[in-house]
C-alpha cells in the first residue's frame, strides 16, 4: 500500500470469455458493494468482443472495464486493429499495454508500447503499462536494470489527460503459481517508486503500482500488504468471481 493511494484490483481475462457467458462478470458487479468500492477500484479487462456488452452490464455500477491492447492511432487503414476511441465507445475506461504476452507473441517494443499508452492517455483514459523481467534476466541479477529500461522507454513523459498505472509482472510468475519473495517485490516496487519520483517529481508518488503474477486469494493479503504495492493485475484468478472477489476482500 502507499499512503493516500486508492488501490486498484484489475483482472485480465486474456483470450477467454464469450458474450453468451457473462455471469461471472455479473456476479463481480453485484458483489462489489459500496463498502468495498469506497476503498478500492475494480477493473476487468476483457477481450474486445465482450466490451460492448460488458459496458452495458456495468454502466450503472462501480466496476470499470478495460481492453488488453489498442492501436496507437485513432482511426484509419489498419486492418484488424482497434483504437482507443472504439474501446471508449464501448464504455471502457482503461487499456492494458505492453503485457508480456504481447511483447512476446507480437514482438511489441517499448517504443510501440509508449505510443499506445500515449494514445490512451490522450483520450483521458487509464493506461496500465506492464513491465517485468524474464526468468533468465532475474537469474542474471538484471531485474532492476530491466525495469528501469522498460519504464524509461515505455512510460510516456506525461499522463496527458489520463492516468498512468504501472504493473510489475515478473514474466516467470505469470500463470506459473510462482511468486517472488516479499522482499523481492518490495525492492522492485521501491525502485519503481524512486524512479518515478525522480522522473515526475511529486506526481510520481501518486502513480499506482500494481503487482501481477500468480496472485490468488491465498497469497493476496501478503502481496497487497507490501509497501508501494497499490493493487494487483490478475490473470487466471480473475476469471472466477469467487476468486477475484476473494482477492478484493483483502482490502475489506
Ligand atoms: C497476467 O497475465 O497479467 C497475470 C498476472 O496472470 P496470472 O495471474 O494468471 O499469473
Short mmCIF file of N, CA and C and ligand atoms in Angstrom, two decimals, residues 12 14 99 101 169 173-175 212-215 233-236, ligand 1:
data_model
loop_
_atom_site.label_atom_id
_atom_site.label_comp_id
_atom_site.label_asym_id
_atom_site.label_seq_id
_atom_site.Cartn_x
_atom_site.Cartn_y
_atom_site.Cartn_z
N UNK A 12 -7.38 -9.46 -15.83
CA UNK A 12 -7.02 -9.59 -17.24
C UNK A 12 -7.54 -10.94 -17.71
N UNK A 14 -7.56 -12.09 -20.63
CA UNK A 14 -6.80 -12.60 -21.78
C UNK A 14 -7.78 -13.06 -22.89
N UNK A 99 1.62 -5.88 -22.13
CA UNK A 99 1.65 -7.16 -21.39
C UNK A 99 2.74 -8.05 -22.00
N UNK A 101 2.79 -11.03 -22.72
CA UNK A 101 2.34 -11.93 -23.78
C UNK A 101 2.27 -11.20 -25.13
N UNK A 169 5.10 -7.17 -13.44
CA UNK A 169 4.74 -8.57 -13.64
C UNK A 169 5.98 -9.36 -14.04
N UNK A 173 6.55 -15.39 -13.24
CA UNK A 173 5.50 -15.58 -12.23
C UNK A 173 4.10 -15.62 -12.85
N UNK A 174 3.99 -15.30 -14.14
CA UNK A 174 2.67 -15.22 -14.78
C UNK A 174 2.17 -16.62 -15.11
N UNK A 175 1.07 -16.97 -14.50
CA UNK A 175 0.42 -18.24 -14.80
C UNK A 175 1.17 -19.48 -14.35
N UNK A 212 1.65 -8.11 -10.40
CA UNK A 212 0.94 -9.16 -11.12
C UNK A 212 1.81 -10.39 -11.28
N UNK A 213 1.18 -11.56 -11.19
CA UNK A 213 1.90 -12.83 -11.34
C UNK A 213 1.45 -13.79 -10.27
N UNK A 214 0.50 -14.68 -10.66
CA UNK A 214 0.02 -15.75 -9.76
C UNK A 214 -0.57 -15.23 -8.45
N UNK A 215 -1.24 -14.09 -8.52
CA UNK A 215 -1.97 -13.62 -7.33
C UNK A 215 -3.25 -14.45 -7.20
N UNK A 233 -2.65 -6.91 -10.68
CA UNK A 233 -3.15 -7.28 -12.01
C UNK A 233 -3.22 -8.80 -12.01
N UNK A 234 -4.40 -9.32 -12.26
CA UNK A 234 -4.67 -10.74 -12.02
C UNK A 234 -5.17 -11.41 -13.30
N UNK A 235 -4.50 -12.48 -13.68
CA UNK A 235 -4.92 -13.23 -14.86
C UNK A 235 -5.88 -14.34 -14.47
N UNK A 236 -5.35 -15.54 -14.29
CA UNK A 236 -6.18 -16.73 -14.06
C UNK A 236 -7.25 -16.55 -12.99
C1 LIG B 1 -1.30 -11.69 -16.12
O1 LIG B 1 -1.33 -12.32 -17.16
O2 LIG B 1 -1.30 -10.44 -16.15
C2 LIG B 1 -1.22 -12.42 -14.87
C3 LIG B 1 -0.79 -11.79 -13.82
O3 LIG B 1 -1.59 -13.74 -14.91
P1 LIG B 1 -1.73 -14.75 -13.65
O4 LIG B 1 -2.45 -14.00 -12.56
O5 LIG B 1 -2.54 -15.88 -14.18
O6 LIG B 1 -0.36 -15.12 -13.23
#
